[in-house]
Coordinates of C-alpha atoms in Angstrom, one line a residue:
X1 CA -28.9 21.3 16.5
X2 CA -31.2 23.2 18.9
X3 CA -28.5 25.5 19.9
X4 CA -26.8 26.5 17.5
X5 CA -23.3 25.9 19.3
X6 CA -20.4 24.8 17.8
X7 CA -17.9 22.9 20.0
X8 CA -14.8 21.2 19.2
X9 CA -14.2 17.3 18.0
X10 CA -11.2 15.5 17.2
X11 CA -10.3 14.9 13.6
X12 CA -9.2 12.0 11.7
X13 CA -6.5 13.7 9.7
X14 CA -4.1 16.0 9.9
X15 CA -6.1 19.6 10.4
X16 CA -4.1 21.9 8.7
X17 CA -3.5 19.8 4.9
X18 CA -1.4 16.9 3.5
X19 CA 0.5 17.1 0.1
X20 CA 1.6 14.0 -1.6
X21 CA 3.3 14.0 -4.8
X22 CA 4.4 10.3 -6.4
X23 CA 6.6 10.3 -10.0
X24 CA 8.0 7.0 -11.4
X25 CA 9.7 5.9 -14.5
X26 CA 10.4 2.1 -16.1
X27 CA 11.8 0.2 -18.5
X28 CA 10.2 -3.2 -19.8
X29 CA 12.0 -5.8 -22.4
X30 CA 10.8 -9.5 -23.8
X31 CA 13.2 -11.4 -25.9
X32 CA 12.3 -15.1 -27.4
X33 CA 15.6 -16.6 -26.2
X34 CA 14.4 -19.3 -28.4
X35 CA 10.9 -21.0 -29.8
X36 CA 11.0 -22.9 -26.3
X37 CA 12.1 -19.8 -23.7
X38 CA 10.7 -16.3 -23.1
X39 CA 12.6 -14.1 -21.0
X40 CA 11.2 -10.9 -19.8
X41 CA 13.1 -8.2 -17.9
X42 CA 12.3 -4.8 -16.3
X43 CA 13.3 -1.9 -13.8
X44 CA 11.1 1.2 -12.1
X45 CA 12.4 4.1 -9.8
X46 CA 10.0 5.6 -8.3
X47 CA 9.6 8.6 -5.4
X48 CA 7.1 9.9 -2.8
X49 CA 7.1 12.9 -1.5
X50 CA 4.9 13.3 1.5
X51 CA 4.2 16.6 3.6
X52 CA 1.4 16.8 6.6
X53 CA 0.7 19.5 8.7
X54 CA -0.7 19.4 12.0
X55 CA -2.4 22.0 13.5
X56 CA -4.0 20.8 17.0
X57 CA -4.2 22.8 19.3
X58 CA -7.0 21.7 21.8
X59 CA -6.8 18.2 22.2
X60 CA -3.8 16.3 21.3
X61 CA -0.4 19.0 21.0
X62 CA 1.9 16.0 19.8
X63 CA 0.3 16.6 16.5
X64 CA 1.3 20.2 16.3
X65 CA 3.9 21.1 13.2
X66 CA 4.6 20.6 9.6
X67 CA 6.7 17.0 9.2
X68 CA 8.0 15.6 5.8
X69 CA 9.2 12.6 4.1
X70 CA 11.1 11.8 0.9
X71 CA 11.3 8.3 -0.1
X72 CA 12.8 6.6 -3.3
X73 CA 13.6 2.9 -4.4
X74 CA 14.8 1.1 -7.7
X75 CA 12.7 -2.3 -8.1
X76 CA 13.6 -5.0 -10.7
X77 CA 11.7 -7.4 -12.0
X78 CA 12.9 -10.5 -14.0
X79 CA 10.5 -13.8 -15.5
X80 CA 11.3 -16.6 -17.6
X81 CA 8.7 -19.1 -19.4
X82 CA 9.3 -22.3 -20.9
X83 CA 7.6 -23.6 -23.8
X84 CA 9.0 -27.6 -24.0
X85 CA 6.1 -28.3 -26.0
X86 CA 3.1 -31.2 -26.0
X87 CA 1.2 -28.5 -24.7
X88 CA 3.2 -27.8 -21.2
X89 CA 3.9 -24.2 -20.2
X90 CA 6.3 -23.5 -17.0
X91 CA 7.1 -19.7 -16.1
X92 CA 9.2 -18.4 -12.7
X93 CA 9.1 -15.3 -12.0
X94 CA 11.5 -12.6 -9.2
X95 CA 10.9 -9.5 -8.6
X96 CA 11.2 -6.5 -5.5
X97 CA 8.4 -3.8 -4.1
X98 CA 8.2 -0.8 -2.8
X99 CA 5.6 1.3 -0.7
X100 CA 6.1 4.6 0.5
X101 CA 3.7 5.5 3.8
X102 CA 1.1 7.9 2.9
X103 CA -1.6 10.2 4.4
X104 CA -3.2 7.4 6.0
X105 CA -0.5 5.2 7.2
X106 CA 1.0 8.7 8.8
X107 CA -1.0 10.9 9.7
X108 CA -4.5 8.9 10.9
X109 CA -5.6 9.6 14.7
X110 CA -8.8 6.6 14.7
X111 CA -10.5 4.7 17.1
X112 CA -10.6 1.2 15.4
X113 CA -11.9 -0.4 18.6
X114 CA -13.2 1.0 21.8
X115 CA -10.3 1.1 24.3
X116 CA -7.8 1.9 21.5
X117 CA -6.6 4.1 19.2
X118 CA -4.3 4.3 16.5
X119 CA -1.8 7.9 16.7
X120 CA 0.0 9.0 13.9
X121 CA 3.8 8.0 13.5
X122 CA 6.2 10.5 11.8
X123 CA 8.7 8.3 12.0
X124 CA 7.3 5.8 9.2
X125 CA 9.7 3.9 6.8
X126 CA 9.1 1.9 3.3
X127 CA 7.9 -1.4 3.4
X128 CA 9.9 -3.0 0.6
X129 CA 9.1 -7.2 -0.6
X130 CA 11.0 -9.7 -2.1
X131 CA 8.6 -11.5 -4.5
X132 CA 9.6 -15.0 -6.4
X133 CA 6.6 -16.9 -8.1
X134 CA 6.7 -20.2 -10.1
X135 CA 4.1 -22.2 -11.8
X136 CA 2.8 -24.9 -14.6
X137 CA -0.1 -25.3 -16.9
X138 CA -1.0 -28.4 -18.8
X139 CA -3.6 -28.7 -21.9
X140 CA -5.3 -31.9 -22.6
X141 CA -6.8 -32.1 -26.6
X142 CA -7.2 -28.9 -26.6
X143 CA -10.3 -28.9 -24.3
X144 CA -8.9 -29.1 -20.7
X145 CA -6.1 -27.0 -19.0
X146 CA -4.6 -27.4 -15.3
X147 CA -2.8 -24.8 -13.8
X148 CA -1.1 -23.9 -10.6
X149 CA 0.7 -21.3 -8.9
X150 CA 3.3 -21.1 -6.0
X151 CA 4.2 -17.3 -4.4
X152 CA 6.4 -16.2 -1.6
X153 CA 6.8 -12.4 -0.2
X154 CA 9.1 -11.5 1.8
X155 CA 8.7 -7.9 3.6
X156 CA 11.5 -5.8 5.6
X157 CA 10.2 -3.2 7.6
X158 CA 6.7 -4.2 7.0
X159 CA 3.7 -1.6 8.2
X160 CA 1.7 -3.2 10.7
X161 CA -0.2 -1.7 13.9
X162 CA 2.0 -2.0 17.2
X163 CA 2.4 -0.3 20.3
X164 CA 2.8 2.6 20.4
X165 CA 3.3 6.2 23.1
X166 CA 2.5 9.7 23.1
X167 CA 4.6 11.6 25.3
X168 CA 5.6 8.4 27.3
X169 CA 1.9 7.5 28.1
X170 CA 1.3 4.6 26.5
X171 CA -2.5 5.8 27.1
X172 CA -4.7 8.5 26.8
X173 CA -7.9 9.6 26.8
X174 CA -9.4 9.4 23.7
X175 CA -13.2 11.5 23.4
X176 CA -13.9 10.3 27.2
X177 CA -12.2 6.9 26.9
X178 CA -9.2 5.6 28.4
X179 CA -7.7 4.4 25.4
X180 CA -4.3 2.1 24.7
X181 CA -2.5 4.1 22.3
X182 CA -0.9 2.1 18.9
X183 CA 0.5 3.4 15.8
X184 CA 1.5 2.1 12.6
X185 CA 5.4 0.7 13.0
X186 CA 7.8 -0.8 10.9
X187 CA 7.9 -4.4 11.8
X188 CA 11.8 -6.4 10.9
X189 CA 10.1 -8.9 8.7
X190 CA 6.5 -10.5 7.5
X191 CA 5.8 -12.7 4.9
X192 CA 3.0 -13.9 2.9
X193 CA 3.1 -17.6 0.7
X194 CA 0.7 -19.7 -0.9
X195 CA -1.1 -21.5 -3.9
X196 CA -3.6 -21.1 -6.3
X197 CA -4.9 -22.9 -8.6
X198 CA -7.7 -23.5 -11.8
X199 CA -9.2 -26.1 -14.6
X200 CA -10.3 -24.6 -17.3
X201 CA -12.8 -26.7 -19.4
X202 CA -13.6 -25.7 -23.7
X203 CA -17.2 -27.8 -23.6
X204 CA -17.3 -27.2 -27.6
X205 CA -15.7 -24.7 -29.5
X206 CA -18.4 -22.1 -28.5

């Protein structure tokens, strides 16, 4: 501030721009099977483009050049509720994902802790999830309902922060600090499960 000079200090992102471009299409359907069953189908395609260009030429040359990625997945989705009556309500539910990396899973350089730092990874695939979800609800005279929920995910080549190298070093210094280097990988599997659950109480009919 008292000088006036300007001297150089990493950035976060890639330096010289980062296009990405995402177009997707579905298709949804609900047919009453019966007065008891609802069946609800649908299907989505979607692709992400993705192009970052790195322009680094004083600190870390790994970065230098333009790299791209095209990515594209068909996901389905199929659900089924059942209506038996006496106010019960039971609904399953299957379905797949699909997320493409972007800027930030990419093309980040950050120091989330001292001592380490996350690079960017070029090399970045989909995450992609098997989802299946069941359930129940039950009203009581019209004034009290119980639900619940059950989920599981399943993800295949999940994005999570591993180890990582740049040029073989599997450190470098980072603005003055020795710093272990990780990146955003593609892990074989992860999942996620669990519960939820609510009351819901009508005191009156206000």
């Amino acid at each position: 501030i008292r000088t006036g000079e300007i001297t150089y200090r990493t950035t976060r992102y890639p330096g010289g721009g980062s296009t990405m471009n995402s177009v997707a299409a579905y298709v949804s359907h609900t047919m009453e099977v019966s007065e008891k069953v609802v069946l609800s189908e649908g299907l989505r395609f979607s692709k992400v483009d993705l192009s970052s260009t790195f322009n680094d030429d004083q600190d870390f040359q790994f970065l230098n050049g333009t790299h791209t990625q095209s990515n594209s997945a068909a996901n389905w989705r199929i659900g089924l509720i059942y209506l038996p009556g006496h106010d019960w309500r039971f609904h399953a539910m299957a379905s797949t994902g699909f997320r493409a990396p972007n800027v930030d899973d990419m093309g980040k350089v950050f120091d989330s802790t001292p001592g380490t730092v996350i690079v960017p990874n070029t090399e970045l695939k989909p995450e992609t999830t098997t989802n299946f979800e069941a359930g129940a609800s039950k009203t009581i005279n019209s004034r009290f309902t119980f639900e619940g929920t059950a989920f599981y995910t399943l993800y295949s080549n999940a994005l999570a922060v591993g180890d990582h190298t740049v040029n073989g070093a599997d450190s470098i210094d980072y603005d003055g600090t020795l710093s272990k280097v990780t990146a955003l990988v593609n892990k074989r599997e992860a999942y996620i499960y669990g519960a939820q659950g609510q009351v819901v109480l009508a005191f009156d009919e206000h």
